[in-house]
Amino acid sequence: MKTASSQPEFPMFTMPHRGLLLLSGIYAILWGAFFRWFGPTVLNWLAMDNSLDGWSGTLFYGSLGMVAGLLIFLSAFYPISWIYLMGLGILGKFISLISFLLLYMGNMEWNKRLGFHLLFNEALWLVPLAFIFWRALQVKKYLKSQP
């Protein structure tokens, strides 16, 4: 017969959590690199229009995406110790979403490519990353409570 223990159950930070951090970090780095080095071409492709010449700001947006991706990628190696690195990466990912909306959405019309980029590349990744960050906070809190 099991007896109830007074100690709370240990929260787990599993390898799939780390794998998602690695995958989302690499994904963000690659998309940031596309915008950094091929920015006007990528924006013309997203806008489905070749008349959008002279767009700038892709160097900033791409660099922001690469830095956010690198922070998320590095946090996967020691997610509990480097939890603030993970938080900064997630914040950078959120800021890159907002900056894309502010910098480019005024000149572009909504289409499937743009929807894919905004929803899948930027917004959708925030959900699992927020869950992983929350789980890492739980583990860190549990480890601090142990003698």
mmCIF file of C-alpha atoms in Angstrom, residues 13-15 17-19 21 71-87 132-133 135-137 139-140 143:
data_model
loop_
_atom_site.group_PDB
_atom_site.id
_atom_site.type_symbol
_atom_site.label_atom_id
_atom_site.label_comp_id
_atom_site.label_asym_id
_atom_site.label_seq_id
_atom_site.Cartn_x
_atom_site.Cartn_y
_atom_site.Cartn_z
ATOM 1 C CA PHE A 13 12.663 18.492 -18.011
ATOM 2 C CA THR A 14 12.969 15.813 -20.672
ATOM 3 C CA MET A 15 15.146 15.397 -23.743
ATOM 4 C CA HIS A 17 12.171 19.695 -24.438
ATOM 5 C CA ARG A 18 15.846 20.159 -25.234
ATOM 6 C CA GLY A 19 15.295 18.880 -28.747
ATOM 7 C CA LEU A 21 14.867 24.175 -28.046
ATOM 8 C CA LEU A 71 20.093 32.337 -27.484
ATOM 9 C CA ILE A 72 17.402 29.659 -27.699
ATOM 10 C CA PHE A 73 19.856 27.185 -29.237
ATOM 11 C CA LEU A 74 22.485 27.753 -26.534
ATOM 12 C CA SER A 75 19.942 27.489 -23.730
ATOM 13 C CA ALA A 76 19.221 23.887 -24.770
ATOM 14 C CA PHE A 77 22.605 22.751 -23.460
ATOM 15 C CA TYR A 78 21.968 23.803 -19.832
ATOM 16 C CA PRO A 79 18.269 24.741 -19.757
ATOM 17 C CA ILE A 80 17.940 24.975 -15.980
ATOM 18 C CA SER A 81 21.147 26.912 -15.377
ATOM 19 C CA TRP A 82 20.734 29.126 -18.436
ATOM 20 C CA ILE A 83 17.018 29.735 -17.993
ATOM 21 C CA TYR A 84 17.443 33.492 -18.390
ATOM 22 C CA LEU A 85 19.182 32.918 -21.720
ATOM 23 C CA MET A 86 16.118 30.958 -22.793
ATOM 24 C CA GLY A 87 13.853 33.764 -21.604
ATOM 25 C CA ILE A 132 9.342 24.733 -22.062
ATOM 26 C CA PHE A 133 10.309 27.930 -20.243
ATOM 27 C CA ARG A 135 8.703 23.760 -17.176
ATOM 28 C CA ALA A 136 12.289 24.923 -16.669
ATOM 29 C CA LEU A 137 11.067 27.442 -14.086
ATOM 30 C CA VAL A 139 12.359 22.463 -12.166
ATOM 31 C CA LYS A 140 14.544 25.351 -11.004
ATOM 32 C CA LEU A 143 15.718 22.281 -7.067
#
